[in-house]
PDB file of C-alpha atoms in Angstrom:
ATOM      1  CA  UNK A 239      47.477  -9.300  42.541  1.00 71.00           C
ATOM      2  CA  UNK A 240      49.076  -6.703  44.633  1.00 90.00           C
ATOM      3  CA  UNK A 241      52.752  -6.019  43.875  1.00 95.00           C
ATOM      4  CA  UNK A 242      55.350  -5.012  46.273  1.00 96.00           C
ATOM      5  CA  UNK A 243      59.329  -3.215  45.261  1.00 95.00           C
ATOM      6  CA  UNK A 244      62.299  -3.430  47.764  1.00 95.00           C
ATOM      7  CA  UNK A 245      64.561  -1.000  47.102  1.00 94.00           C
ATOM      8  CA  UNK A 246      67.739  -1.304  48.643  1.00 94.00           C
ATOM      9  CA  UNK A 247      70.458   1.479  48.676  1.00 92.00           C
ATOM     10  CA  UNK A 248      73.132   3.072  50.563  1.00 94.00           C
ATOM     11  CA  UNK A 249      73.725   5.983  51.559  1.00 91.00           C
ATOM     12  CA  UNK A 250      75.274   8.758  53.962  1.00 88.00           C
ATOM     13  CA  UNK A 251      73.068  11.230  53.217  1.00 87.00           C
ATOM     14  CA  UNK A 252      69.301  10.267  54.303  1.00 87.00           C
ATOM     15  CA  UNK A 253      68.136  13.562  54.375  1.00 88.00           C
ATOM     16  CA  UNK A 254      68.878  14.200  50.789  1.00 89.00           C
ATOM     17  CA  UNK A 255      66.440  10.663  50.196  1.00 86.00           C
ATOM     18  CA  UNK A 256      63.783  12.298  51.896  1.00 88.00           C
ATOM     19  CA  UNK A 257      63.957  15.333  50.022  1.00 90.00           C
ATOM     20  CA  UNK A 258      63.665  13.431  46.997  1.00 89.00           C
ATOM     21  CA  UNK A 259      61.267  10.785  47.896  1.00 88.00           C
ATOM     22  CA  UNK A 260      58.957  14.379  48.778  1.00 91.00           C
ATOM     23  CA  UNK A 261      59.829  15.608  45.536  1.00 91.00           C
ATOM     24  CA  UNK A 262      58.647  12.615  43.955  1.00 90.00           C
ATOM     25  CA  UNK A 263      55.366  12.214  45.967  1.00 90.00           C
ATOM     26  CA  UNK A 264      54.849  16.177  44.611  1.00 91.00           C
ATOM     27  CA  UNK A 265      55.403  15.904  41.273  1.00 91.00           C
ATOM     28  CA  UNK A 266      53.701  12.853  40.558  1.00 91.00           C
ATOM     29  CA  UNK A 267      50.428  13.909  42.309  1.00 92.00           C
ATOM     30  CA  UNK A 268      47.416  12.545  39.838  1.00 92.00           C
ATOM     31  CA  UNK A 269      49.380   9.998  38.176  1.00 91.00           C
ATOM     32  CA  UNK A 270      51.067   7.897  40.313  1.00 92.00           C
ATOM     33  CA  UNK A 271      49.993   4.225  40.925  1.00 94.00           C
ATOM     34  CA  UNK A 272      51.823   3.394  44.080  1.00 94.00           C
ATOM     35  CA  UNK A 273      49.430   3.335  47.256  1.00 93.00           C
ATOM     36  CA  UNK A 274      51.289   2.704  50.083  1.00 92.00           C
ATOM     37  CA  UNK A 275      55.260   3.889  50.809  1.00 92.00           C
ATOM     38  CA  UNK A 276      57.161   2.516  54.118  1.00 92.00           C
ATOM     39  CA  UNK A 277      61.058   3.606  53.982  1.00 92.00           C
ATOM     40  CA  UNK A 278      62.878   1.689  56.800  1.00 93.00           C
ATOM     41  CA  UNK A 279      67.026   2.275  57.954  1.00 93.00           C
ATOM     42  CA  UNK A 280      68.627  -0.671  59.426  1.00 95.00           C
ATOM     43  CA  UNK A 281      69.713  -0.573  63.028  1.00 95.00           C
ATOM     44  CA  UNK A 282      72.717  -1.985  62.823  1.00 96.00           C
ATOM     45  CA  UNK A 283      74.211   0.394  59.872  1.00 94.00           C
ATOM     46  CA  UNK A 284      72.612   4.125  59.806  1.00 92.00           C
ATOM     47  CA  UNK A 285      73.725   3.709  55.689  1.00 93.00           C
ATOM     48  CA  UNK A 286      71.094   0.984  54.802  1.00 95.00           C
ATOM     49  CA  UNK A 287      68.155   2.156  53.700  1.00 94.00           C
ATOM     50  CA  UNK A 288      65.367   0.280  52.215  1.00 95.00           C
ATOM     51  CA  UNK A 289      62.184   1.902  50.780  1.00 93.00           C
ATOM     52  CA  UNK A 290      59.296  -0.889  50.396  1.00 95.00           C
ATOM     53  CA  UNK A 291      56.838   0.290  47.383  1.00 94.00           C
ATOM     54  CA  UNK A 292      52.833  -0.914  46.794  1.00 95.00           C
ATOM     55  CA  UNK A 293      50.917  -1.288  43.526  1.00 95.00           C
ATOM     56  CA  UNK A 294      47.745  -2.384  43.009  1.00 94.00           C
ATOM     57  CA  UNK A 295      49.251  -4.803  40.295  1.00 94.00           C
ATOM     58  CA  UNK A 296      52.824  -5.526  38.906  1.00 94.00           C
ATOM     59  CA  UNK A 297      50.940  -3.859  35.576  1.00 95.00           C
ATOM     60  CA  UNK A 298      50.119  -0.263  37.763  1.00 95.00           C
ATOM     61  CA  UNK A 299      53.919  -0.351  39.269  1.00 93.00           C
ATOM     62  CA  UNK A 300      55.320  -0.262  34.899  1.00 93.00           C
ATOM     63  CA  UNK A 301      53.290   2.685  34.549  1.00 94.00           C
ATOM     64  CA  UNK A 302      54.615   4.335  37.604  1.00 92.00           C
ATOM     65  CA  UNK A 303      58.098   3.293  36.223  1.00 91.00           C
ATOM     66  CA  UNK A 304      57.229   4.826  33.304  1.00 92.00           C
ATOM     67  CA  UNK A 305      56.598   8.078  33.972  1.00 92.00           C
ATOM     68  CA  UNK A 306      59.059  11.328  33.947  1.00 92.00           C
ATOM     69  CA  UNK A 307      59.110  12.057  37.322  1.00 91.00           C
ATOM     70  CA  UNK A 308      59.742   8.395  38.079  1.00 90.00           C
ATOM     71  CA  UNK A 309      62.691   8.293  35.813  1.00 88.00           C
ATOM     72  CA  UNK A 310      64.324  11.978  36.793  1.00 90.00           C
ATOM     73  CA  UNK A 311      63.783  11.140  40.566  1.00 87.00           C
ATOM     74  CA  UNK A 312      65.331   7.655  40.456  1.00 87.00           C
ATOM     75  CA  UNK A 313      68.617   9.424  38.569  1.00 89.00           C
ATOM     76  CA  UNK A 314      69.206  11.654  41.384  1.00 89.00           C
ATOM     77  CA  UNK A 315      68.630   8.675  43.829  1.00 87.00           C
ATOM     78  CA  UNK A 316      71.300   6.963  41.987  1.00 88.00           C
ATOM     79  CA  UNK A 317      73.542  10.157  42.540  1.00 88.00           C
ATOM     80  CA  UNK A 318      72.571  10.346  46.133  1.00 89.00           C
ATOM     81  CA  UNK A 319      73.223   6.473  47.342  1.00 90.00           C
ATOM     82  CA  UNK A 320      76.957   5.709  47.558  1.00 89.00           C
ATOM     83  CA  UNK A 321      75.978   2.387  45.698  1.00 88.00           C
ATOM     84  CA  UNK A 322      73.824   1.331  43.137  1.00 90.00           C
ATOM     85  CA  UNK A 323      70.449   0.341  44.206  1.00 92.00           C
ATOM     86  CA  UNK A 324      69.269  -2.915  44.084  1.00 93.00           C
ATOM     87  CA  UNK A 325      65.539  -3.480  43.291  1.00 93.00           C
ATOM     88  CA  UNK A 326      63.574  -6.875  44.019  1.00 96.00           C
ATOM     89  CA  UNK A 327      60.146  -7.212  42.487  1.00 95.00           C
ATOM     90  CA  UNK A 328      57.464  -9.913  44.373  1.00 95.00           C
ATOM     91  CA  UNK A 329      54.125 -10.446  43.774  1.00 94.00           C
ATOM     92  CA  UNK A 330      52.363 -10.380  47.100  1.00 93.00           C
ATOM     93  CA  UNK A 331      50.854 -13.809  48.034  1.00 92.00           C
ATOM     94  CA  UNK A 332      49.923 -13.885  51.405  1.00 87.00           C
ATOM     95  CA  UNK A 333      48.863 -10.618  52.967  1.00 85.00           C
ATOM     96  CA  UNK A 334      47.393 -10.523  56.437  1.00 83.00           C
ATOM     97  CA  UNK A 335      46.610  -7.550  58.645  1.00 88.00           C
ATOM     98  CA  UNK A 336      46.100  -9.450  62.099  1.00 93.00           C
ATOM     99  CA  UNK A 337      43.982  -6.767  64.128  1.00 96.00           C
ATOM    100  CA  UNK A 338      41.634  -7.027  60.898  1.00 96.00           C
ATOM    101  CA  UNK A 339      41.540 -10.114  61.403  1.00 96.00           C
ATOM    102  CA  UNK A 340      40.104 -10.153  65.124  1.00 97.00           C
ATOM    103  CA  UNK A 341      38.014  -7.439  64.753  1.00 98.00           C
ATOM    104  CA  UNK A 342      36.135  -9.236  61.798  1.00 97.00           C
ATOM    105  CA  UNK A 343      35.816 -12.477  64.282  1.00 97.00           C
ATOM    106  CA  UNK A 344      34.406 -10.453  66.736  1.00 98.00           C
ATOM    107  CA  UNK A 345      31.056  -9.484  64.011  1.00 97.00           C
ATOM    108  CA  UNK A 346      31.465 -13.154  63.216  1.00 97.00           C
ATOM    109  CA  UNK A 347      30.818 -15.045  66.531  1.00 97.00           C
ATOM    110  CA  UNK A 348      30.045 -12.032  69.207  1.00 97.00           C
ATOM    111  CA  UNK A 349      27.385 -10.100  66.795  1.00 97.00           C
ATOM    112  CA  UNK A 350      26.345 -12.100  64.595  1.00 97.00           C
ATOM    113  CA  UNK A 351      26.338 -15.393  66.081  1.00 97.00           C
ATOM    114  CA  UNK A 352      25.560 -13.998  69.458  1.00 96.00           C
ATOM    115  CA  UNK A 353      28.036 -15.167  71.651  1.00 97.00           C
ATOM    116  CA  UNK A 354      28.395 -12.007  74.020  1.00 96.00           C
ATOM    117  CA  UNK A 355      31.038 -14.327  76.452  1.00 96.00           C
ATOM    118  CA  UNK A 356      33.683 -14.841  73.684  1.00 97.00           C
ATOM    119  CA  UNK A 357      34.119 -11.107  74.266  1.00 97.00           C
ATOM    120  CA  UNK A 358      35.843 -12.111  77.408  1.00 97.00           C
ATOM    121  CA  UNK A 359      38.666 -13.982  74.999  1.00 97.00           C
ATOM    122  CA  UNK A 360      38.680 -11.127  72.289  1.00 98.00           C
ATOM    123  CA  UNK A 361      38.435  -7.453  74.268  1.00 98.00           C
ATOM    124  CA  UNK A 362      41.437  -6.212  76.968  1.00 98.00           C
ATOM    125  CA  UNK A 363      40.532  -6.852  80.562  1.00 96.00           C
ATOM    126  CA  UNK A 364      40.185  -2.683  80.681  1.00 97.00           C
ATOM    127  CA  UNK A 365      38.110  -2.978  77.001  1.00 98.00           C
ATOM    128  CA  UNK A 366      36.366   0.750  76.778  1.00 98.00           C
ATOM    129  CA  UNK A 367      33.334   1.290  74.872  1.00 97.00           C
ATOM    130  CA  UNK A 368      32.064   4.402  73.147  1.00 97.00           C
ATOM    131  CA  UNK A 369      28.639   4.869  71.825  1.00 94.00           C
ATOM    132  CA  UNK A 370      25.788   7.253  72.056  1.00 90.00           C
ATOM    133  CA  UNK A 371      23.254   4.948  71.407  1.00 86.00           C
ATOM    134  CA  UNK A 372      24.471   3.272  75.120  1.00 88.00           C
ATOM    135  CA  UNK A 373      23.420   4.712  78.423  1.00 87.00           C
ATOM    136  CA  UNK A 374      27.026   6.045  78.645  1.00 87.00           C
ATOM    137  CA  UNK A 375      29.354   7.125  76.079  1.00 88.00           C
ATOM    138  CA  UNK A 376      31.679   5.423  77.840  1.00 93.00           C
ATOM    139  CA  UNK A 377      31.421   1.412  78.863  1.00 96.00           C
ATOM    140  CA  UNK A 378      33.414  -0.704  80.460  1.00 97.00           C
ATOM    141  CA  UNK A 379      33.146  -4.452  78.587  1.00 97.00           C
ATOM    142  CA  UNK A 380      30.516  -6.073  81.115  1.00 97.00           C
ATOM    143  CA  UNK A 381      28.102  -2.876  80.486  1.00 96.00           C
ATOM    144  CA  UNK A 382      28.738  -3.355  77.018  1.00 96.00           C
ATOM    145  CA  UNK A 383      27.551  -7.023  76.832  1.00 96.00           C
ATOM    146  CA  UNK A 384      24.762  -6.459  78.737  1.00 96.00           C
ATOM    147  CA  UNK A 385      22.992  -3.347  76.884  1.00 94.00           C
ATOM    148  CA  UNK A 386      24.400  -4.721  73.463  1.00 95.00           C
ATOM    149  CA  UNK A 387      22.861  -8.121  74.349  1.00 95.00           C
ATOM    150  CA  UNK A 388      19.430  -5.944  74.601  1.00 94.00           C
ATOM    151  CA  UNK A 389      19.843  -4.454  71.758  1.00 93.00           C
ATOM    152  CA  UNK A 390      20.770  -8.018  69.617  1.00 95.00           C
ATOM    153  CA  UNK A 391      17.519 -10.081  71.524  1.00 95.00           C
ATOM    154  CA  UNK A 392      14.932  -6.430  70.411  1.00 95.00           C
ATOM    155  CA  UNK A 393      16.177  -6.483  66.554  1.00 95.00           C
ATOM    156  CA  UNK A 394      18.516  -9.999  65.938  1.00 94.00           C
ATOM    157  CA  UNK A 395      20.592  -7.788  63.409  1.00 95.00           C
ATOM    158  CA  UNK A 396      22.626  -9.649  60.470  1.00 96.00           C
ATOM    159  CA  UNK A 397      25.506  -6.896  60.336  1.00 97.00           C
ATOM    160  CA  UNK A 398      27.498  -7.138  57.111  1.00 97.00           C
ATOM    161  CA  UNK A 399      31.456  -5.641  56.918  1.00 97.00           C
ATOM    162  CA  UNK A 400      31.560  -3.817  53.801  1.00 98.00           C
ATOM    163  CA  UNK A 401      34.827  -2.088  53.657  1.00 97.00           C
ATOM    164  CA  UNK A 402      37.508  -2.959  56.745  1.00 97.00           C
ATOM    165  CA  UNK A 403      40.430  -0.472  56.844  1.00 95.00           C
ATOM    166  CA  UNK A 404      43.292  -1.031  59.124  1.00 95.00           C
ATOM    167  CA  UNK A 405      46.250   1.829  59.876  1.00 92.00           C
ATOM    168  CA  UNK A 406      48.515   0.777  63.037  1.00 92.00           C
ATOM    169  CA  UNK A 407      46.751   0.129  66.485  1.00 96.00           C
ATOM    170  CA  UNK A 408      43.333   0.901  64.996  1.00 97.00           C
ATOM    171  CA  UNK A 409      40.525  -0.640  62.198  1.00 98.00           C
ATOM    172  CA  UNK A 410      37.733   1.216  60.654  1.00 98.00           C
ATOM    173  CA  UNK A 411      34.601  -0.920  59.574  1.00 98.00           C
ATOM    174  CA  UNK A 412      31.836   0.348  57.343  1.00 97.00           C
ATOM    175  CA  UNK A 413      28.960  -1.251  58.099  1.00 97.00           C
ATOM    176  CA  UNK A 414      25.519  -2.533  57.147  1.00 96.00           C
ATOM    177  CA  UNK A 415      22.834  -4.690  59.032  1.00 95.00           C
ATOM    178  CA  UNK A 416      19.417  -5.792  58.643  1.00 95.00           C
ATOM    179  CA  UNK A 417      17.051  -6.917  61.342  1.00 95.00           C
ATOM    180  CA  UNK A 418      13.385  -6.858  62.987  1.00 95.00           C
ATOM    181  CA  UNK A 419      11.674  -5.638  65.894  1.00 95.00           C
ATOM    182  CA  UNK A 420      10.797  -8.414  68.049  1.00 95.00           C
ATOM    183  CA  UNK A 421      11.989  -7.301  71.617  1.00 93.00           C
ATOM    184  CA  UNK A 422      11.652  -4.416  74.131  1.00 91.00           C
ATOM    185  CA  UNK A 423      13.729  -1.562  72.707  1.00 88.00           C
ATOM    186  CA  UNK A 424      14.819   0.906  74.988  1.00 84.00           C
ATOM    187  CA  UNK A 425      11.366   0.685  76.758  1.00 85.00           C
ATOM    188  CA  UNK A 426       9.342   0.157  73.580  1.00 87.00           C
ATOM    189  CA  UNK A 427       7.514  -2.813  73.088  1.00 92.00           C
ATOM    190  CA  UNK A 428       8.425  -4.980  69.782  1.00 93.00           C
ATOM    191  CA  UNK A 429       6.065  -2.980  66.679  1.00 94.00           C
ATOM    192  CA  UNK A 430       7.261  -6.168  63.933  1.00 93.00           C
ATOM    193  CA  UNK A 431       9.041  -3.364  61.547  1.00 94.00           C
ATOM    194  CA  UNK A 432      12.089  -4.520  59.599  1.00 94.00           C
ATOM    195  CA  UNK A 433      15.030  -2.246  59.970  1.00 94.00           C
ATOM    196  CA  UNK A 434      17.978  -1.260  58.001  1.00 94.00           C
ATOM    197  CA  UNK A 435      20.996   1.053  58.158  1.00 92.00           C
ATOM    198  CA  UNK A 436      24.185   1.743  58.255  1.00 93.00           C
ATOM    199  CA  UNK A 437      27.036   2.246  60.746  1.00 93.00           C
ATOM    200  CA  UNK A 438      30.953   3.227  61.550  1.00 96.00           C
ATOM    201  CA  UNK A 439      33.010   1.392  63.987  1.00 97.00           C
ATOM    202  CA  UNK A 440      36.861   1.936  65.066  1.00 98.00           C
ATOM    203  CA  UNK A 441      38.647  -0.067  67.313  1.00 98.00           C
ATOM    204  CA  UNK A 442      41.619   0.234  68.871  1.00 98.00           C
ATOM    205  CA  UNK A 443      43.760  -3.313  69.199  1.00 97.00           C
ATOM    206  CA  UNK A 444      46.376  -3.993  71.533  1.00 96.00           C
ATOM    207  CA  UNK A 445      48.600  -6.978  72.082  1.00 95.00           C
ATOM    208  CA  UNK A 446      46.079  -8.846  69.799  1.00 95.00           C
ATOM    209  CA  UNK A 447      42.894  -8.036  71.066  1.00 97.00           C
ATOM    210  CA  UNK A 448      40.394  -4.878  71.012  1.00 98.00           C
ATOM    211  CA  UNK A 449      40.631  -2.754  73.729  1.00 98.00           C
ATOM    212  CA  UNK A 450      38.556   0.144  72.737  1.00 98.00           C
ATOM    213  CA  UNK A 451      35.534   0.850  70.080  1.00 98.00           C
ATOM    214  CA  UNK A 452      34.198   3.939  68.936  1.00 98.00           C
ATOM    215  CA  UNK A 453      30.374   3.623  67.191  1.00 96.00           C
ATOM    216  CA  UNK A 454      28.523   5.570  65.209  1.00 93.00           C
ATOM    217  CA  UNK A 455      24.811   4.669  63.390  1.00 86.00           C
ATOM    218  CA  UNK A 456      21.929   6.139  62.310  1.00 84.00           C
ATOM    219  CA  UNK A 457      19.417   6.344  65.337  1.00 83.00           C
ATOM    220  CA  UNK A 458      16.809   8.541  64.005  1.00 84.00           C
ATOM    221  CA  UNK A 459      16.512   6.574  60.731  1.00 87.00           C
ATOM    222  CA  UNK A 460      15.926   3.884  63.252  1.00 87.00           C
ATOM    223  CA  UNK A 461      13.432   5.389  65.161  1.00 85.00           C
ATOM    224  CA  UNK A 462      11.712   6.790  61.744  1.00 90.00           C
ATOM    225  CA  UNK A 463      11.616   2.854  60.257  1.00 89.00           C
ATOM    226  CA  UNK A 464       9.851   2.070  63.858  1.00 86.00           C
ATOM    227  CA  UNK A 465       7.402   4.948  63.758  1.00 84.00           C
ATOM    228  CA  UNK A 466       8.261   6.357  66.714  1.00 80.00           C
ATOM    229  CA  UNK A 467       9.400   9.683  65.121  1.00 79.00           C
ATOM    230  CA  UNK A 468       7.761  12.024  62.410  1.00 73.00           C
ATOM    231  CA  UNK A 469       9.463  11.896  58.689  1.00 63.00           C
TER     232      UNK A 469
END
């Protein structure tokens, strides 16, 4: 279960907590266990600082505690807060990234159910689409749905979301898929072949919804599994 520390402090002197929280990231290079860092100072008084803290598992965040650099860099913290620092421990139990969430329903019910029109309710009115495998590199959303829709009625992919990665405005997928060619292809007629492969898509989300993609696959593996191109 992931594991999440607040720690709370005060202090005049934020500039002296940066320095530190860079000498920590240094030294502990190769053995740390904390993934993710967020240090936030409270609007209202330029003194409060909290630092927010992830571990894979309240288990990896004691070994973090427990090593050297942890324990010298957490004494000169101490030194450098006017206060004592106050440290709450919880055990993550809900943990939600919403634009993964949207992009993962749109491989859900536009792809892989096939329902091009619930793009409409899911992409930006100004929804931008990049791909080379497109006539353009750059789509608007009705261009998209209609050459994508092609592409879905020649090969009726199953895509699969291996890994989903989401930083800010924008998610990463890794993909798989699976399919057949049963339909006219970019002017070739339907050969029966099974295909496979792989693919990387990023979107960008904005106010809940995508309004740009960036895709990437393997087009001459595709061509190679439909004979149309030497090995």
């Amino acid at each position: 279960m992931t594991f999440v520390q607040l720690i709370d402090c005060k202090t005049s002197n934020i500039d002296q907590l940066n320095r530190l929280m860079d000498n920590w990231v240094e030294a502990t290079q190769g053995k740390r266990t904390a993934t993710h860092s967020i240090v936030g100072r409270d609007r209202s008084d330029s003194t409060h600082v909290v630092e927010i803290v992830e571990f894979p598992s309240y288990e990896e965040a004691m070994k973090n505690s427990n090593l050297p650099e942890t324990n010298r860099i957490f004494e000169e913290l101490v030194a450098a807060c006017d206060e004592t620092p106050s440290f709450t421990d919880l055990d993550v139990v809900r943990d939600e990234q919403l634009n993964k969430m949207i992009v993962r329903r749109f491989f859900d019910e536009v792809i892989n159910a096939k329902n091009l029109d619930l793009a409409d309710e899911l992409c930006t009115d100004n929804y931008r689409e990049h791909d080379p495998s497109l006539s353009s590199y750059d789509v608007d959303l009705a261009q998209a749905k209609r050459e994508n829709g092609e592409i879905l009625d020649a090969f009726n992919p199953r895509l699969t979301l291996e890994s989903v990665i989401a930083e800010g405005d924008l998610v990463t997928c890794r993909i798989t898929f699976q399919g057949r060619h049963t339909g006219i292809y970019q002017g070739t007629e339907p050969t029966n072949r099974d295909v496979a492969g792989t693919r990387h898509a990023t979107f960008r989300c904005q106010s809940g919804k995508i309004a740009e993609s960036w895709w990437n696959w393997d087009d001459l593996g595709l061509l190679r599994q439909l004979g149309l191109v030497e090995v």
